[in-house]
Each structure stands twice: as C-alpha cells, then as structure tokens.
C-alpha cells in the first residue's frame, strides 16, 4: 500500500515511534530502511517522555509529558506507531497524536507491534484507536 502512494517520486517521510523495549523501534527502523532503500528521505524520531511511561490502558496518558515531538509540516507522509498495551493502542502514541503539529491533511500511516498471536486480541482495536486520533487531529489515516 505504501509503495503505491510513493512510487516514482522522492518523498520526505517522518517516522514517529514509541518503544519501551526496543522491539517496536526495530520494526520502525526496518520500515525506515526499506523506504530509504527506495530513495526517500527519512527522519525517525523515538518518542520520549519526561518520566517512564508504564504499560496500561489509555486512561494512564495524563501522568507524563512527551518531550520531543517534531513539527510534522516538514514531512510529506508521517508514520506513527507503538506497541499494543492492555488490548489497546499504547497511551503514549495516543497522547503524541493529540500533540502533533503539522499533520493537517497529511497522510498518516499507523503501525503497531503486539505479542499476541491474533489481531482480535488488541491489534484491530489499537489500529482503530490510532486512526480515530489521527482523524481528530485533522490528519488522513491511511487504511
């Protein structure tokens, strides 16, 4: 799906990822490597918080501040993702989406990682949650 959108032209892409264990970061780095290999400009940002964000439901998102979100107006396309926590999208990613600047009318690709073997164990719900937040922030979540 990504290939169809960016085939044939050089695109400036921002990849924003939250990863507490490093597994989701490795996945984001693999996405970046594939896109770089196709000749695109990539900037990968690991989302950071002022205090350690613990796993939990989305209601835990008010306990910390995100410290390093880039201005996404410099990107043509944005990817944002993180792990599935408590059968939901990671609350750090949801909070980051709310605070993103410059995503208005941009295509935003959500991605996630999870340890469960079946999508119905949190993956489907997490993607829906991320897409909803993207749309609420005037971005265009990619299907």
Short mmCIF file of C-alpha atoms in Angstrom, two decimals:
data_model
loop_
_atom_site.label_atom_id
_atom_site.label_comp_id
_atom_site.label_asym_id
_atom_site.label_seq_id
_atom_site.Cartn_x
_atom_site.Cartn_y
_atom_site.Cartn_z
CA UNK A 1 0.00 0.00 0.00
CA UNK A 2 2.81 2.44 0.85
CA UNK A 3 4.55 1.56 -2.41
CA UNK A 4 1.55 2.63 -4.48
CA UNK A 5 1.47 6.08 -2.90
CA UNK A 6 5.16 6.95 -3.10
CA UNK A 7 6.24 5.05 -6.22
CA UNK A 8 8.24 7.12 -8.64
CA UNK A 9 8.89 10.24 -6.58
CA UNK A 10 11.19 11.13 -3.72
CA UNK A 11 9.18 11.76 -0.57
CA UNK A 12 10.14 13.27 2.80
CA UNK A 13 8.84 10.86 5.45
CA UNK A 14 8.70 11.19 9.22
CA UNK A 15 8.52 8.03 11.31
CA UNK A 16 7.50 8.56 14.94
CA UNK A 17 7.70 5.56 17.24
CA UNK A 18 7.29 4.83 20.92
CA UNK A 19 9.12 1.74 22.11
CA UNK A 20 9.75 0.80 25.71
CA UNK A 21 11.52 -2.49 24.99
CA UNK A 22 13.18 -1.76 21.66
CA UNK A 23 11.10 -4.27 19.69
CA UNK A 24 8.80 -1.66 18.12
CA UNK A 25 11.82 0.57 17.46
CA UNK A 26 13.43 -2.27 15.46
CA UNK A 27 10.24 -2.58 13.44
CA UNK A 28 10.24 1.19 12.76
CA UNK A 29 13.91 1.00 11.74
CA UNK A 30 13.04 -1.77 9.26
CA UNK A 31 10.30 0.43 7.78
CA UNK A 32 12.80 3.31 7.53
CA UNK A 33 15.45 1.13 5.90
CA UNK A 34 13.03 -0.10 3.24
CA UNK A 35 11.86 3.42 2.44
CA UNK A 36 15.44 4.78 2.37
CA UNK A 37 16.42 1.99 0.01
CA UNK A 38 13.72 3.29 -2.34
CA UNK A 39 15.40 6.71 -2.31
CA UNK A 40 13.20 8.60 0.13
CA UNK A 41 14.33 11.00 2.84
CA UNK A 42 13.54 9.54 6.25
CA UNK A 43 13.64 11.04 9.73
CA UNK A 44 12.97 8.59 12.54
CA UNK A 45 12.03 10.01 15.94
CA UNK A 46 11.77 7.84 19.02
CA UNK A 47 9.02 9.41 21.14
CA UNK A 48 10.30 10.23 24.62
CA UNK A 49 8.53 11.12 27.86
CA UNK A 50 9.74 13.12 30.85
CA UNK A 51 9.12 10.17 33.19
CA UNK A 52 8.89 6.49 32.38
CA UNK A 53 5.51 5.67 30.88
CA UNK A 54 4.23 2.37 32.20
CA UNK A 55 2.08 -0.09 30.35
CA UNK A 56 -1.59 0.34 30.94
CA UNK A 57 -4.90 1.43 29.50
CA UNK A 58 -5.33 4.72 27.62
CA UNK A 59 -6.59 6.38 30.82
CA UNK A 60 -2.97 6.46 32.04
CA UNK A 61 -1.96 9.05 29.42
CA UNK A 62 -2.13 12.12 31.67
CA UNK A 63 0.69 11.12 34.03
CA UNK A 64 3.65 12.32 31.91
CA UNK A 65 4.67 14.77 29.19
CA UNK A 66 6.06 13.99 25.75
CA UNK A 67 9.33 15.86 25.28
CA UNK A 68 10.45 15.57 21.66
CA UNK A 69 7.73 15.65 19.02
CA UNK A 70 8.88 17.15 15.71
CA UNK A 71 6.86 19.62 13.66
CA UNK A 72 5.38 17.33 11.01
CA UNK A 73 4.82 20.11 8.48
CA UNK A 74 8.26 19.28 7.03
CA UNK A 75 7.11 15.77 6.05
CA UNK A 76 5.05 14.67 3.06
CA UNK A 77 3.92 11.49 4.84
CA UNK A 78 4.00 10.52 8.53
CA UNK A 79 4.16 7.07 10.11
CA UNK A 80 3.33 6.76 13.81
CA UNK A 81 3.25 3.67 15.95
CA UNK A 82 3.93 1.82 19.13
CA UNK A 83 3.03 -1.34 21.00
CA UNK A 84 -0.36 -2.72 21.99
CA UNK A 85 -0.81 -2.30 25.74
CA UNK A 86 -3.80 -3.63 27.71
CA UNK A 87 -5.56 -4.69 24.49
CA UNK A 88 -5.44 -1.06 23.30
CA UNK A 89 -3.19 1.37 21.49
CA UNK A 90 -0.28 2.48 23.65
CA UNK A 91 -1.38 5.61 25.53
CA UNK A 92 1.92 7.35 24.73
CA UNK A 93 1.18 7.13 21.00
CA UNK A 94 -2.39 8.37 21.50
CA UNK A 95 -1.15 11.34 23.51
CA UNK A 96 1.56 12.06 20.93
CA UNK A 97 -1.01 12.15 18.13
CA UNK A 98 -3.06 14.72 20.04
CA UNK A 99 0.03 16.94 20.35
CA UNK A 100 1.31 16.59 16.77
CA UNK A 101 1.69 19.81 14.81
CA UNK A 102 1.61 19.97 11.03
CA UNK A 103 -0.35 16.81 10.20
CA UNK A 104 -3.40 18.61 8.89
CA UNK A 105 -4.45 16.97 5.62
CA UNK A 106 -1.35 14.74 5.54
CA UNK A 107 -1.45 11.00 5.02
CA UNK A 108 -0.57 9.30 8.32
CA UNK A 109 0.18 5.58 8.45
CA UNK A 110 -0.42 3.91 11.83
CA UNK A 111 1.61 0.85 12.78
CA UNK A 112 1.94 -1.26 15.89
CA UNK A 113 3.50 -4.34 17.39
CA UNK A 114 1.99 -6.81 19.81
CA UNK A 115 2.92 -10.06 21.47
CA UNK A 116 -0.47 -11.71 21.00
CA UNK A 117 -0.88 -14.13 18.10
CA UNK A 118 -4.28 -12.86 16.92
CA UNK A 119 -5.29 -9.36 15.76
CA UNK A 120 -8.58 -9.59 17.67
CA UNK A 121 -6.53 -9.65 20.90
CA UNK A 122 -5.92 -5.91 20.72
CA UNK A 123 -4.42 -5.21 17.31
CA UNK A 124 -7.64 -4.37 15.49
CA UNK A 125 -8.87 -2.16 18.33
CA UNK A 126 -5.49 -0.42 18.65
CA UNK A 127 -5.38 0.48 14.94
CA UNK A 128 -8.94 1.85 15.14
CA UNK A 129 -7.97 3.96 18.17
CA UNK A 130 -4.90 5.38 16.43
CA UNK A 131 -6.82 6.15 13.22
CA UNK A 132 -9.54 7.91 15.23
CA UNK A 133 -6.97 10.15 16.97
CA UNK A 134 -5.29 10.94 13.66
CA UNK A 135 -8.62 11.98 12.14
CA UNK A 136 -9.46 14.08 15.24
CA UNK A 137 -6.15 15.91 14.65
CA UNK A 138 -7.16 16.60 11.02
CA UNK A 139 -4.72 14.08 9.57
CA UNK A 140 -5.76 11.49 6.97
CA UNK A 141 -5.30 8.00 8.44
CA UNK A 142 -4.31 5.51 5.78
CA UNK A 143 -6.35 2.28 5.59
#
